[in-house]
PDB file of C-alpha atoms and ligand atoms in Angstrom:
ATOM      1  CA  PRO A   1      -7.521  30.013 -11.284  1.00 43.00           C
ATOM      2  CA  ASP A   2      -9.463  33.427 -12.057  1.00 47.00           C
ATOM      3  CA  PRO A   3      -7.525  35.658 -14.359  1.00 48.00           C
ATOM      4  CA  LEU A   4      -6.393  38.120 -12.071  1.00 49.00           C
ATOM      5  CA  GLY A   5      -5.442  36.061  -9.757  1.00 52.00           C
ATOM      6  CA  VAL A   6      -7.235  37.232  -7.000  1.00 56.00           C
ATOM      7  CA  HIS A   7      -9.781  35.192  -5.247  1.00 56.00           C
ATOM      8  CA  LEU A   8     -12.727  37.517  -3.264  1.00 55.00           C
ATOM      9  CA  ARG A   9     -13.834  35.553  -0.388  1.00 55.00           C
ATOM     10  CA  ALA A  10     -16.502  36.665   1.651  1.00 53.00           C
ATOM     11  CA  MET A  11     -16.185  37.375   5.575  1.00 52.00           C
ATOM     12  CA  GLY A  12     -18.552  38.230   6.972  1.00 51.00           C
ATOM     13  CA  ILE A  13     -22.561  39.373   6.090  1.00 52.00           C
ATOM     14  CA  GLY A  14     -24.057  41.523   8.779  1.00 55.00           C
ATOM     15  CA  GLY A  15     -25.892  45.152   9.284  1.00 57.00           C
ATOM     16  CA  GLY A  16     -26.063  45.484   5.393  1.00 58.00           C
ATOM     17  CA  HIS A  17     -22.152  45.207   5.223  1.00 63.00           C
ATOM     18  CA  VAL A  18     -20.020  43.043   3.778  1.00 64.00           C
ATOM     19  CA  ALA A  19     -17.046  42.378   4.424  1.00 63.00           C
ATOM     20  CA  VAL A  20     -14.565  41.062   1.834  1.00 62.00           C
ATOM     21  CA  GLU A  21     -10.668  39.830   1.972  1.00 60.00           C
ATOM     22  CA  ALA A  22      -8.696  39.821  -1.593  1.00 62.00           C
ATOM     23  CA  VAL A  23      -6.209  36.634  -1.165  1.00 63.00           C
ATOM     24  CA  ASP A  24      -3.531  36.495  -3.831  1.00 66.00           C
ATOM     25  CA  VAL A  25      -4.012  33.195  -5.896  1.00 72.00           C
ATOM     26  CA  THR A  26      -1.182  33.746  -8.194  1.00 82.00           C
ATOM     27  CA  GLU A  27       1.530  32.511  -5.716  1.00 83.00           C
ATOM     28  CA  SER A  28      -0.004  29.257  -4.461  1.00 82.00           C
ATOM     29  CA  HIS A  29      -0.888  28.095  -7.853  1.00 83.00           C
ATOM     30  CA  ARG A  30       2.958  28.787  -9.406  1.00 86.00           C
ATOM     31  CA  LEU A  31       3.853  26.724  -6.494  1.00 87.00           C
ATOM     32  CA  ALA A  32       1.487  24.088  -6.440  1.00 83.00           C
ATOM     33  CA  ARG A  33       2.052  23.524 -10.088  1.00 84.00           C
ATOM     34  CA  VAL A  34       5.927  23.606  -9.203  1.00 87.00           C
ATOM     35  CA  ARG A  35       5.115  20.513  -6.823  1.00 84.00           C
ATOM     36  CA  ARG A  36       3.403  18.236  -9.120  1.00 83.00           C
ATOM     37  CA  ASP A  37       5.710  18.993 -11.935  1.00 85.00           C
ATOM     38  CA  PHE A  38       8.647  18.363  -9.432  1.00 87.00           C
ATOM     39  CA  VAL A  39       7.225  15.180  -8.029  1.00 85.00           C
ATOM     40  CA  ALA A  40       6.335  14.164 -11.873  1.00 84.00           C
ATOM     41  CA  ASN A  41       9.316  14.828 -13.073  1.00 88.00           C
ATOM     42  CA  VAL A  42      11.257  13.081 -10.485  1.00 89.00           C
ATOM     43  CA  SER A  43       9.051  10.116 -10.584  1.00 87.00           C
ATOM     44  CA  HIS A  44       9.147   9.809 -14.782  1.00 87.00           C
ATOM     45  CA  GLU A  45      12.892   9.864 -14.060  1.00 91.00           C
ATOM     46  CA  LEU A  46      12.771   6.181 -10.920  1.00 92.00           C
ATOM     47  CA  LYS A  47      10.548   4.331 -13.143  1.00 91.00           C
ATOM     48  CA  THR A  48      14.185   3.470 -15.355  1.00 93.00           C
ATOM     49  CA  PRO A  49      16.822   2.611 -12.355  1.00 94.00           C
ATOM     50  CA  ILE A  50      13.863   0.887 -11.045  1.00 95.00           C
ATOM     51  CA  GLY A  51      13.177  -1.096 -13.807  1.00 94.00           C
ATOM     52  CA  ALA A  52      16.167  -1.746 -14.718  1.00 95.00           C
ATOM     53  CA  LEU A  53      16.707  -3.494 -10.525  1.00 95.00           C
ATOM     54  CA  GLN A  54      13.431  -5.082 -11.558  1.00 94.00           C
ATOM     55  CA  LEU A  55      15.551  -7.181 -14.087  1.00 95.00           C
ATOM     56  CA  LEU A  56      18.556  -7.825 -12.683  1.00 95.00           C
ATOM     57  CA  ALA A  57      16.901  -9.011  -9.998  1.00 95.00           C
ATOM     58  CA  GLU A  58      15.132 -11.655 -12.172  1.00 94.00           C
ATOM     59  CA  ALA A  59      18.699 -12.452 -14.056  1.00 95.00           C
ATOM     60  CA  LEU A  60      20.160 -13.364 -10.782  1.00 93.00           C
ATOM     61  CA  LEU A  61      17.178 -15.340  -9.511  1.00 94.00           C
ATOM     62  CA  ASP A  62      18.173 -16.989 -13.164  1.00 93.00           C
ATOM     63  CA  ALA A  63      21.294 -17.267 -12.633  1.00 91.00           C
ATOM     64  CA  THR A  64      21.620 -19.510  -9.505  1.00 89.00           C
ATOM     65  CA  GLU A  65      18.320 -21.459 -10.499  1.00 88.00           C
ATOM     66  CA  PRO A  66      19.931 -24.807  -8.225  1.00 82.00           C
ATOM     67  CA  VAL A  67      20.078 -27.334 -11.157  1.00 81.00           C
ATOM     68  CA  GLY A  68      21.259 -30.348 -12.018  1.00 78.00           C
ATOM     69  CA  PRO A  69      22.415 -33.450  -8.464  1.00 75.00           C
ATOM     70  CA  ASP A  70      23.053 -30.171  -6.472  1.00 69.00           C
ATOM     71  CA  ALA A  71      19.960 -28.722  -7.230  1.00 76.00           C
ATOM     72  CA  ALA A  72      18.043 -30.303  -3.803  1.00 76.00           C
ATOM     73  CA  ASP A  73      20.492 -28.827  -1.535  1.00 78.00           C
ATOM     74  CA  PRO A  74      22.767 -25.531  -3.053  1.00 77.00           C
ATOM     75  CA  SER A  75      25.241 -24.296  -1.097  1.00 85.00           C
ATOM     76  CA  GLU A  76      25.105 -21.717   1.571  1.00 86.00           C
ATOM     77  CA  ASP A  77      26.174 -18.474  -0.691  1.00 86.00           C
ATOM     78  CA  VAL A  78      23.719 -19.350  -3.897  1.00 88.00           C
ATOM     79  CA  ALA A  79      20.911 -20.141  -1.150  1.00 90.00           C
ATOM     80  CA  ALA A  80      21.995 -16.841   1.046  1.00 92.00           C
ATOM     81  CA  ALA A  81      22.108 -14.958  -3.010  1.00 92.00           C
ATOM     82  CA  ARG A  82      18.794 -16.005  -4.241  1.00 93.00           C
ATOM     83  CA  ARG A  83      17.174 -15.285  -0.824  1.00 94.00           C
ATOM     84  CA  PHE A  84      18.599 -11.501  -1.625  1.00 94.00           C
ATOM     85  CA  ALA A  85      17.694 -11.747  -4.798  1.00 95.00           C
ATOM     86  CA  GLU A  86      14.129 -12.508  -4.088  1.00 95.00           C
ATOM     87  CA  ARG A  87      13.983  -9.300  -1.474  1.00 94.00           C
ATOM     88  CA  ILE A  88      15.962  -6.569  -4.075  1.00 95.00           C
ATOM     89  CA  GLN A  89      13.251  -8.095  -7.020  1.00 94.00           C
ATOM     90  CA  HIS A  90      10.173  -7.668  -3.844  1.00 92.00           C
ATOM     91  CA  GLU A  91      11.481  -3.918  -2.974  1.00 92.00           C
ATOM     92  CA  SER A  92      12.247  -2.970  -6.183  1.00 94.00           C
ATOM     93  CA  THR A  93       8.441  -3.879  -7.685  1.00 92.00           C
ATOM     94  CA  ARG A  94       7.130  -2.250  -4.233  1.00 91.00           C
ATOM     95  CA  LEU A  95       8.986   0.992  -5.532  1.00 93.00           C
ATOM     96  CA  GLY A  96       8.094   0.328  -8.945  1.00 94.00           C
ATOM     97  CA  ARG A  97       4.511   0.419  -7.348  1.00 92.00           C
ATOM     98  CA  LEU A  98       4.458   3.398  -5.133  1.00 93.00           C
ATOM     99  CA  VAL A  99       6.645   5.872  -8.276  1.00 93.00           C
ATOM    100  CA  HIS A 100       3.313   5.047 -10.569  1.00 92.00           C
ATOM    101  CA  GLU A 101       0.957   5.543  -8.157  1.00 93.00           C
ATOM    102  CA  LEU A 102       2.790   9.248  -7.101  1.00 91.00           C
ATOM    103  CA  LEU A 103       3.034  10.201 -11.110  1.00 89.00           C
ATOM    104  CA  GLU A 104      -1.100   8.809 -11.161  1.00 89.00           C
ATOM    105  CA  LEU A 105      -1.899  11.235  -8.695  1.00 90.00           C
ATOM    106  CA  THR A 106       0.307  14.257 -10.203  1.00 86.00           C
ATOM    107  CA  ARG A 107      -1.570  13.429 -13.413  1.00 84.00           C
ATOM    108  CA  LEU A 108      -4.755  12.925 -11.724  1.00 87.00           C
ATOM    109  CA  GLN A 109      -3.520  16.496  -9.809  1.00 81.00           C
ATOM    110  CA  GLY A 110      -4.199  18.101 -12.575  1.00 72.00           C
ATOM    111  CA  ALA A 111       0.186  18.198 -14.135  1.00 49.00           C
ATOM    112  CA  GLU A 112      -1.310  17.163 -17.405  1.00 57.00           C
ATOM    113  CA  PRO A 113      -3.871  17.992 -19.115  1.00 60.00           C
ATOM    114  CA  GLN A 114      -7.271  15.184 -18.816  1.00 66.00           C
ATOM    115  CA  PRO A 115      -7.919  13.629 -21.883  1.00 69.00           C
ATOM    116  CA  ALA A 116     -12.027  14.575 -22.816  1.00 76.00           C
ATOM    117  CA  PRO A 117     -14.975  12.874 -20.770  1.00 84.00           C
ATOM    118  CA  GLU A 118     -16.874  10.220 -22.978  1.00 92.00           C
ATOM    119  CA  PRO A 119     -19.588   8.104 -22.108  1.00 94.00           C
ATOM    120  CA  VAL A 120     -17.736   5.200 -20.703  1.00 96.00           C
ATOM    121  CA  ALA A 121     -20.569   1.555 -19.678  1.00 97.00           C
ATOM    122  CA  VAL A 122     -19.814   0.190 -16.237  1.00 98.00           C
ATOM    123  CA  ASP A 123     -20.495  -2.584 -17.686  1.00 98.00           C
ATOM    124  CA  TRP A 124     -16.752  -2.612 -18.511  1.00 98.00           C
ATOM    125  CA  VAL A 125     -15.713  -0.404 -15.444  1.00 98.00           C
ATOM    126  CA  VAL A 126     -17.135  -3.884 -13.674  1.00 98.00           C
ATOM    127  CA  ALA A 127     -15.306  -6.206 -16.814  1.00 98.00           C
ATOM    128  CA  GLU A 128     -12.463  -4.461 -16.360  1.00 98.00           C
ATOM    129  CA  MET A 129     -11.778  -4.879 -12.762  1.00 98.00           C
ATOM    130  CA  LEU A 130     -12.041  -8.160 -12.531  1.00 98.00           C
ATOM    131  CA  ASP A 131      -9.533  -7.974 -15.627  1.00 98.00           C
ATOM    132  CA  ARG A 132      -7.561  -6.316 -12.607  1.00 97.00           C
ATOM    133  CA  THR A 133      -8.078  -7.879  -9.338  1.00 97.00           C
ATOM    134  CA  ARG A 134      -8.640 -11.107 -10.381  1.00 97.00           C
ATOM    135  CA  THR A 135      -5.383 -11.846  -9.641  1.00 95.00           C
ATOM    136  CA  ARG A 136      -5.368 -11.286  -6.260  1.00 93.00           C
ATOM    137  CA  ALA A 137      -8.220 -12.588  -5.731  1.00 96.00           C
ATOM    138  CA  THR A 138      -6.968 -15.891  -6.599  1.00 96.00           C
ATOM    139  CA  ALA A 139      -4.819 -15.742  -4.870  1.00 94.00           C
ATOM    140  CA  ARG A 140      -6.003 -14.685  -1.262  1.00 94.00           C
ATOM    141  CA  GLN A 141      -8.579 -16.721  -2.238  1.00 96.00           C
ATOM    142  CA  VAL A 142     -11.977 -14.099  -1.898  1.00 97.00           C
ATOM    143  CA  ALA A 143     -14.667 -14.603  -4.067  1.00 97.00           C
ATOM    144  CA  ILE A 144     -16.172 -11.470  -6.117  1.00 98.00           C
ATOM    145  CA  ALA A 145     -19.494 -11.309  -6.435  1.00 98.00           C
ATOM    146  CA  VAL A 146     -21.354  -9.405  -8.936  1.00 98.00           C
ATOM    147  CA  GLY A 147     -24.466  -7.873  -8.310  1.00 98.00           C
ATOM    148  CA  GLY A 148     -27.734  -4.742  -9.268  1.00 98.00           C
ATOM    149  CA  GLU A 149     -28.520  -3.024 -12.598  1.00 97.00           C
ATOM    150  CA  ARG A 150     -26.295  -3.057 -16.053  1.00 97.00           C
ATOM    151  CA  GLY A 151     -26.256  -0.876 -19.234  1.00 96.00           C
ATOM    152  CA  LEU A 152     -24.954   2.174 -16.631  1.00 97.00           C
ATOM    153  CA  THR A 153     -23.993   4.860 -18.800  1.00 96.00           C
ATOM    154  CA  VAL A 154     -21.178   6.907 -16.743  1.00 96.00           C
ATOM    155  CA  TYR A 155     -19.109  10.223 -17.866  1.00 94.00           C
ATOM    156  CA  GLY A 156     -15.503  10.372 -17.968  1.00 92.00           C
ATOM    157  CA  ASN A 157     -12.556   8.863 -18.602  1.00 93.00           C
ATOM    158  CA  ASP A 158     -12.560   5.258 -18.415  1.00 95.00           C
ATOM    159  CA  ASN A 159      -9.663   4.320 -17.746  1.00 94.00           C
ATOM    160  CA  GLN A 160      -9.532   6.940 -14.334  1.00 95.00           C
ATOM    161  CA  ILE A 161     -12.627   5.827 -13.357  1.00 97.00           C
ATOM    162  CA  ALA A 162     -12.229   1.610 -13.892  1.00 97.00           C
ATOM    163  CA  THR A 163      -9.017   1.835 -11.369  1.00 97.00           C
ATOM    164  CA  ALA A 164     -11.203   3.673  -9.028  1.00 98.00           C
ATOM    165  CA  VAL A 165     -13.400   1.252  -8.520  1.00 98.00           C
ATOM    166  CA  ALA A 166     -10.387  -1.648  -9.057  1.00 98.00           C
ATOM    167  CA  ASN A 167      -8.715   0.430  -6.169  1.00 97.00           C
ATOM    168  CA  LEU A 168     -11.900  -0.433  -4.264  1.00 98.00           C
ATOM    169  CA  VAL A 169     -12.163  -4.308  -5.030  1.00 98.00           C
ATOM    170  CA  GLU A 170      -8.280  -4.441  -4.347  1.00 96.00           C
ATOM    171  CA  ASN A 171      -8.463  -3.436  -1.209  1.00 96.00           C
ATOM    172  CA  ALA A 172     -11.133  -5.012  -0.087  1.00 97.00           C
ATOM    173  CA  ILE A 173      -9.402  -8.087  -1.509  1.00 96.00           C
ATOM    174  CA  ILE A 174      -6.252  -7.143   0.998  1.00 94.00           C
ATOM    175  CA  TYR A 175      -8.261  -6.381   4.094  1.00 94.00           C
ATOM    176  CA  SER A 176     -10.319  -9.841   3.471  1.00 93.00           C
ATOM    177  CA  GLY A 177      -9.936 -13.023   5.097  1.00 90.00           C
ATOM    178  CA  GLU A 178      -8.807 -15.983   3.122  1.00 92.00           C
ATOM    179  CA  ASP A 179     -12.725 -17.513   1.693  1.00 93.00           C
ATOM    180  CA  THR A 180     -14.882 -14.901   2.312  1.00 96.00           C
ATOM    181  CA  THR A 181     -17.023 -12.486  -0.651  1.00 97.00           C
ATOM    182  CA  VAL A 182     -16.417  -8.617  -2.108  1.00 98.00           C
ATOM    183  CA  SER A 183     -19.702  -7.809  -3.501  1.00 98.00           C
ATOM    184  CA  VAL A 184     -19.242  -5.403  -5.822  1.00 98.00           C
ATOM    185  CA  THR A 185     -23.071  -3.753  -6.913  1.00 98.00           C
ATOM    186  CA  VAL A 186     -24.560  -1.566  -8.915  1.00 98.00           C
ATOM    187  CA  ARG A 187     -27.445   1.485  -8.455  1.00 98.00           C
ATOM    188  CA  SER A 188     -28.331   4.021 -10.230  1.00 97.00           C
ATOM    189  CA  ASP A 189     -30.566   6.608  -9.432  1.00 92.00           C
ATOM    190  CA  ASP A 190     -31.946   9.837 -11.449  1.00 84.00           C
ATOM    191  CA  GLU A 191     -28.410  11.947 -10.804  1.00 90.00           C
ATOM    192  CA  HIS A 192     -26.869   9.390  -9.951  1.00 95.00           C
ATOM    193  CA  VAL A 193     -24.756   5.666 -10.465  1.00 97.00           C
ATOM    194  CA  GLN A 194     -22.939   4.509  -7.332  1.00 98.00           C
ATOM    195  CA  ILE A 195     -20.961   1.687  -7.744  1.00 98.00           C
ATOM    196  CA  ALA A 196     -20.317   0.258  -4.123  1.00 98.00           C
ATOM    197  CA  VAL A 197     -17.719  -2.626  -3.026  1.00 98.00           C
ATOM    198  CA  THR A 198     -18.557  -4.399   0.363  1.00 98.00           C
ATOM    199  CA  ASP A 199     -16.188  -6.563   1.985  1.00 97.00           C
ATOM    200  CA  GLN A 200     -16.038  -8.787   5.033  1.00 96.00           C
ATOM    201  CA  GLY A 201     -12.979  -7.421   6.790  1.00 94.00           C
ATOM    202  CA  ILE A 202     -10.977  -6.356   8.875  1.00 94.00           C
ATOM    203  CA  GLY A 203     -12.530  -2.998   8.940  1.00 95.00           C
ATOM    204  CA  ILE A 204     -12.271   0.869   9.774  1.00 94.00           C
ATOM    205  CA  ALA A 205     -12.111   2.445  13.283  1.00 94.00           C
ATOM    206  CA  PRO A 206     -13.452   5.415  13.865  1.00 93.00           C
ATOM    207  CA  THR A 207     -10.673   7.839  14.343  1.00 92.00           C
ATOM    208  CA  ASP A 208      -8.657   6.519  11.892  1.00 93.00           C
ATOM    209  CA  VAL A 209     -12.050   6.232   8.828  1.00 93.00           C
ATOM    210  CA  ASP A 210     -12.001  10.259   8.323  1.00 91.00           C
ATOM    211  CA  ARG A 211      -8.641   9.952   7.256  1.00 94.00           C
ATOM    212  CA  ILE A 212      -7.705   7.044   5.722  1.00 95.00           C
ATOM    213  CA  PHE A 213      -7.863   8.880   1.598  1.00 96.00           C
ATOM    214  CA  GLU A 214      -4.639  10.978   2.944  1.00 94.00           C
ATOM    215  CA  ARG A 215      -2.172  10.357   1.077  1.00 92.00           C
ATOM    216  CA  PHE A 216       0.477   8.016   2.551  1.00 90.00           C
ATOM    217  CA  TYR A 217      -2.416   7.764   6.309  1.00 90.00           C
ATOM    218  CA  ARG A 218      -2.701   4.071   7.073  1.00 88.00           C
ATOM    219  CA  ALA A 219      -4.771   2.304   9.931  1.00 86.00           C
ATOM    220  CA  ASP A 220      -3.026  -0.311  11.382  1.00 74.00           C
ATOM    221  CA  GLN A 221       0.497   1.205  10.228  1.00 61.00           C
ATOM    222  CA  ALA A 222       2.389  -2.385  11.027  1.00 53.00           C
ATOM    223  CA  ARG A 223      -0.747  -4.381   8.746  1.00 60.00           C
ATOM    224  CA  SER A 224      -1.108  -2.225   6.127  1.00 59.00           C
ATOM    225  CA  ARG A 225       2.546  -1.877   4.868  1.00 58.00           C
ATOM    226  CA  SER A 226       2.738  -5.962   5.479  1.00 68.00           C
ATOM    227  CA  THR A 227      -0.282  -6.336   2.230  1.00 72.00           C
ATOM    228  CA  GLY A 228       2.542  -3.825   0.715  1.00 72.00           C
ATOM    229  CA  GLY A 229      -0.174  -1.715  -0.558  1.00 81.00           C
ATOM    230  CA  THR A 230       1.227   2.428  -0.913  1.00 87.00           C
ATOM    231  CA  GLY A 231      -0.504   4.247   1.210  1.00 91.00           C
ATOM    232  CA  LEU A 232      -1.707   6.232  -2.502  1.00 94.00           C
ATOM    233  CA  GLY A 233      -4.639   4.269  -2.917  1.00 95.00           C
ATOM    234  CA  LEU A 234      -7.805   6.040  -1.823  1.00 97.00           C
ATOM    235  CA  ALA A 235      -6.170   9.365  -1.967  1.00 96.00           C
ATOM    236  CA  ILE A 236      -5.857   8.419  -6.617  1.00 97.00           C
ATOM    237  CA  VAL A 237      -9.844   7.366  -5.884  1.00 97.00           C
ATOM    238  CA  LYS A 238     -11.002   9.835  -4.387  1.00 97.00           C
ATOM    239  CA  HIS A 239      -8.955  12.467  -7.249  1.00 95.00           C
ATOM    240  CA  ILE A 240     -10.665   9.958  -9.547  1.00 95.00           C
ATOM    241  CA  ALA A 241     -14.473  11.001  -8.431  1.00 95.00           C
ATOM    242  CA  SER A 242     -13.961  14.359  -8.092  1.00 92.00           C
ATOM    243  CA  ASN A 243     -12.457  15.435 -10.910  1.00 90.00           C
ATOM    244  CA  HIS A 244     -15.768  13.051 -12.061  1.00 91.00           C
ATOM    245  CA  GLY A 245     -17.848  15.557 -10.478  1.00 91.00           C
ATOM    246  CA  GLY A 246     -18.459  12.618  -7.778  1.00 94.00           C
ATOM    247  CA  ARG A 247     -17.555  11.163  -4.579  1.00 96.00           C
ATOM    248  CA  VAL A 248     -16.725   7.874  -2.540  1.00 98.00           C
ATOM    249  CA  GLU A 249     -18.083   7.885   0.877  1.00 97.00           C
ATOM    250  CA  VAL A 250     -16.866   4.904   3.412  1.00 98.00           C
ATOM    251  CA  SER A 251     -18.878   3.051   6.359  1.00 97.00           C
ATOM    252  CA  SER A 252     -17.093   0.041   7.960  1.00 96.00           C
ATOM    253  CA  THR A 253     -17.306  -1.321  11.479  1.00 94.00           C
ATOM    254  CA  LEU A 254     -13.616  -1.849  13.353  1.00 93.00           C
ATOM    255  CA  GLY A 255     -13.928  -6.239  12.880  1.00 92.00           C
ATOM    256  CA  GLY A 256     -17.179  -6.295  10.385  1.00 93.00           C
ATOM    257  CA  GLY A 257     -16.235  -4.641   7.121  1.00 95.00           C
ATOM    258  CA  SER A 258     -16.398  -2.257   5.075  1.00 97.00           C
ATOM    259  CA  THR A 259     -17.960  -1.065   2.133  1.00 98.00           C
ATOM    260  CA  PHE A 260     -16.743   1.796  -0.419  1.00 98.00           C
ATOM    261  CA  THR A 261     -19.426   3.004  -2.264  1.00 98.00           C
ATOM    262  CA  LEU A 262     -18.262   5.337  -5.587  1.00 98.00           C
ATOM    263  CA  ARG A 263     -20.857   7.260  -6.673  1.00 97.00           C
ATOM    264  CA  LEU A 264     -21.113   9.413  -9.958  1.00 96.00           C
ATOM    265  CA  PRO A 265     -22.960  11.800 -12.029  1.00 93.00           C
ATOM    266  CA  ALA A 266     -25.606   9.630 -14.513  1.00 91.00           C
ATOM    267  CA  ARG A 267     -25.517  12.578 -16.545  1.00 85.00           C
ATOM    268  CA  PRO A 268     -22.810  13.904 -18.777  1.00 79.00           C
ATOM    269  CA  PRO A 269     -21.785  17.622 -16.796  1.00 64.00           C
ATOM    270  CA  ASP A 270     -22.112  20.362 -19.144  1.00 65.00           C
ATOM    271  CA  ASP A 271     -18.500  21.698 -17.478  1.00 54.00           C
ATOM    272  CA  LEU A 272     -16.768  17.904 -16.846  1.00 53.00           C
ATOM    273  CA  ALA A 273     -14.281  18.549 -19.940  1.00 53.00           C
ATOM    274  CA  ALA A 274     -13.585  21.859 -17.984  1.00 55.00           C
ATOM    275  CA  THR A 275     -13.388  20.548 -14.511  1.00 57.00           C
ATOM    276  CA  LEU A 276     -11.039  17.610 -15.782  1.00 57.00           C
ATOM    277  CA  GLN A 277      -8.662  20.425 -16.606  1.00 56.00           C
ATOM    278  CA  SER A 278      -8.672  22.911 -13.565  1.00 55.00           C
ATOM    279  CA  ALA A 279      -8.763  19.536 -10.931  1.00 52.00           C
ATOM    280  CA  GLU A 280      -6.920  21.743  -8.243  1.00 46.00           C
ATOM    281  CA  ILE A 281      -7.348  19.432  -5.388  1.00 42.00           C
TER     282      ILE A 281
HETATM  283  P1  ADP B 301      -2.818   1.381   1.146  1.00 91.50           P
HETATM  284  O1  ADP B 301      -1.604   1.057   0.125  1.00 91.50           O
HETATM  285  O2  ADP B 301      -2.566   1.488   2.162  1.00 91.50           O
HETATM  286  O3  ADP B 301      -4.217   0.648   0.961  1.00 91.50           O
HETATM  287  P2  ADP B 301      -5.295   3.515   0.566  1.00 91.50           P
HETATM  288  O4  ADP B 301      -4.725   4.908   0.145  1.00 91.50           O
HETATM  289  O5  ADP B 301      -5.559   2.124  -0.427  1.00 91.50           O
HETATM  290  O6  ADP B 301      -3.118   2.068   1.025  1.00 91.50           O
HETATM  291  O7  ADP B 301      -6.168   2.941   2.034  1.00 91.50           O
HETATM  292  C1  ADP B 301      -4.999   3.607   3.050  1.00 91.50           C
HETATM  293  C2  ADP B 301      -5.389   2.523   4.052  1.00 91.50           C
HETATM  294  O8  ADP B 301      -7.168   2.098   4.473  1.00 91.50           O
HETATM  295  C3  ADP B 301      -5.099   0.859   4.532  1.00 91.50           C
HETATM  296  O9  ADP B 301      -3.900   1.516   4.515  1.00 91.50           O
HETATM  297  C4  ADP B 301      -5.801   0.804   5.582  1.00 91.50           C
HETATM  298  O10 ADP B 301      -5.611   0.750   6.955  1.00 91.50           O
HETATM  299  C5  ADP B 301      -7.220   1.628   4.490  1.00 91.50           C
HETATM  300  N1  ADP B 301      -8.415   0.398   4.273  1.00 91.50           N
HETATM  301  C6  ADP B 301      -9.017   0.286   2.589  1.00 91.50           C
HETATM  302  N2  ADP B 301      -9.207  -0.024   2.760  1.00 91.50           N
HETATM  303  C7  ADP B 301      -9.584  -0.624   3.600  1.00 91.50           C
HETATM  304  C8  ADP B 301     -10.501  -1.961   3.265  1.00 91.50           C
HETATM  305  N3  ADP B 301     -11.817  -2.082   2.074  1.00 91.50           N
HETATM  306  N4  ADP B 301     -10.934  -2.278   5.346  1.00 91.50           N
HETATM  307  C9  ADP B 301      -9.950  -1.906   5.747  1.00 91.50           C
HETATM  308  N5  ADP B 301      -9.216  -1.373   5.750  1.00 91.50           N
HETATM  309  C10 ADP B 301      -8.765  -0.445   4.259  1.00 91.50           C
END
């Protein structure tokens, strides 16, 4: 946002003349902030009732746990109550994840001050990612192979960077078959550290590949929905990458697996703090 609330936009240059259009951005910035605050407030308010639903479903499951002589053959009513409670638990967990990710996305969009950038060890990021994805990898029998350079440093917020890499690996696991391997490879050049996540999964069609970073866009609607995802994971990765002066790229073949590469600056950009503060996406 500039102090005048006006952006001068060059319209065209020709014959020694420059045409300039003045665009009032004060109102659009204000509206963007109002929208973000609204989503943040609603998400925050939803957390409590969703938490209560999860606890109640859990209590109902505990209370109807089959015990005693009838354990193997509970009454129809009890069996139905348990089925419903399981469903409530599943849906409220999904709703909880959606609200959590919406809140995270609005935070990344600048509704709240971003933490100051600090040096972050890539080895720590990888270890944290392994921690966060272990349960899902084990459940789906997907191996995670880590390779490449060690001892590298990137700059920014450790939690956000770990979230970005963990989101990519979570997706790689979700969209892969059982008994496959997800490879995480760390490379660097003078300017950047690259963390590439390669899977042997379902891949992405060329028509979808440009859109998967949009909020709520999902390539194969039916299949994606059954994974219990929110459709926000890659939007979050994209915002984290750009907030850090980096980017995320994908190369994929339908049926032939995908590689998502997160590129982050290997040096602290002078204005990274300012970028993190004022990111408007
Ligand atoms: P979701 O919660 O649906 O996984 P994301 O924003 O993380 O949301 O991903 C958006 C869509 O991109 C997914 O629904 C899926 O169609 C596609 N996608 C993401 N990662 C992969 C991958 N590794 N392999 C195949 N498709 C993927």
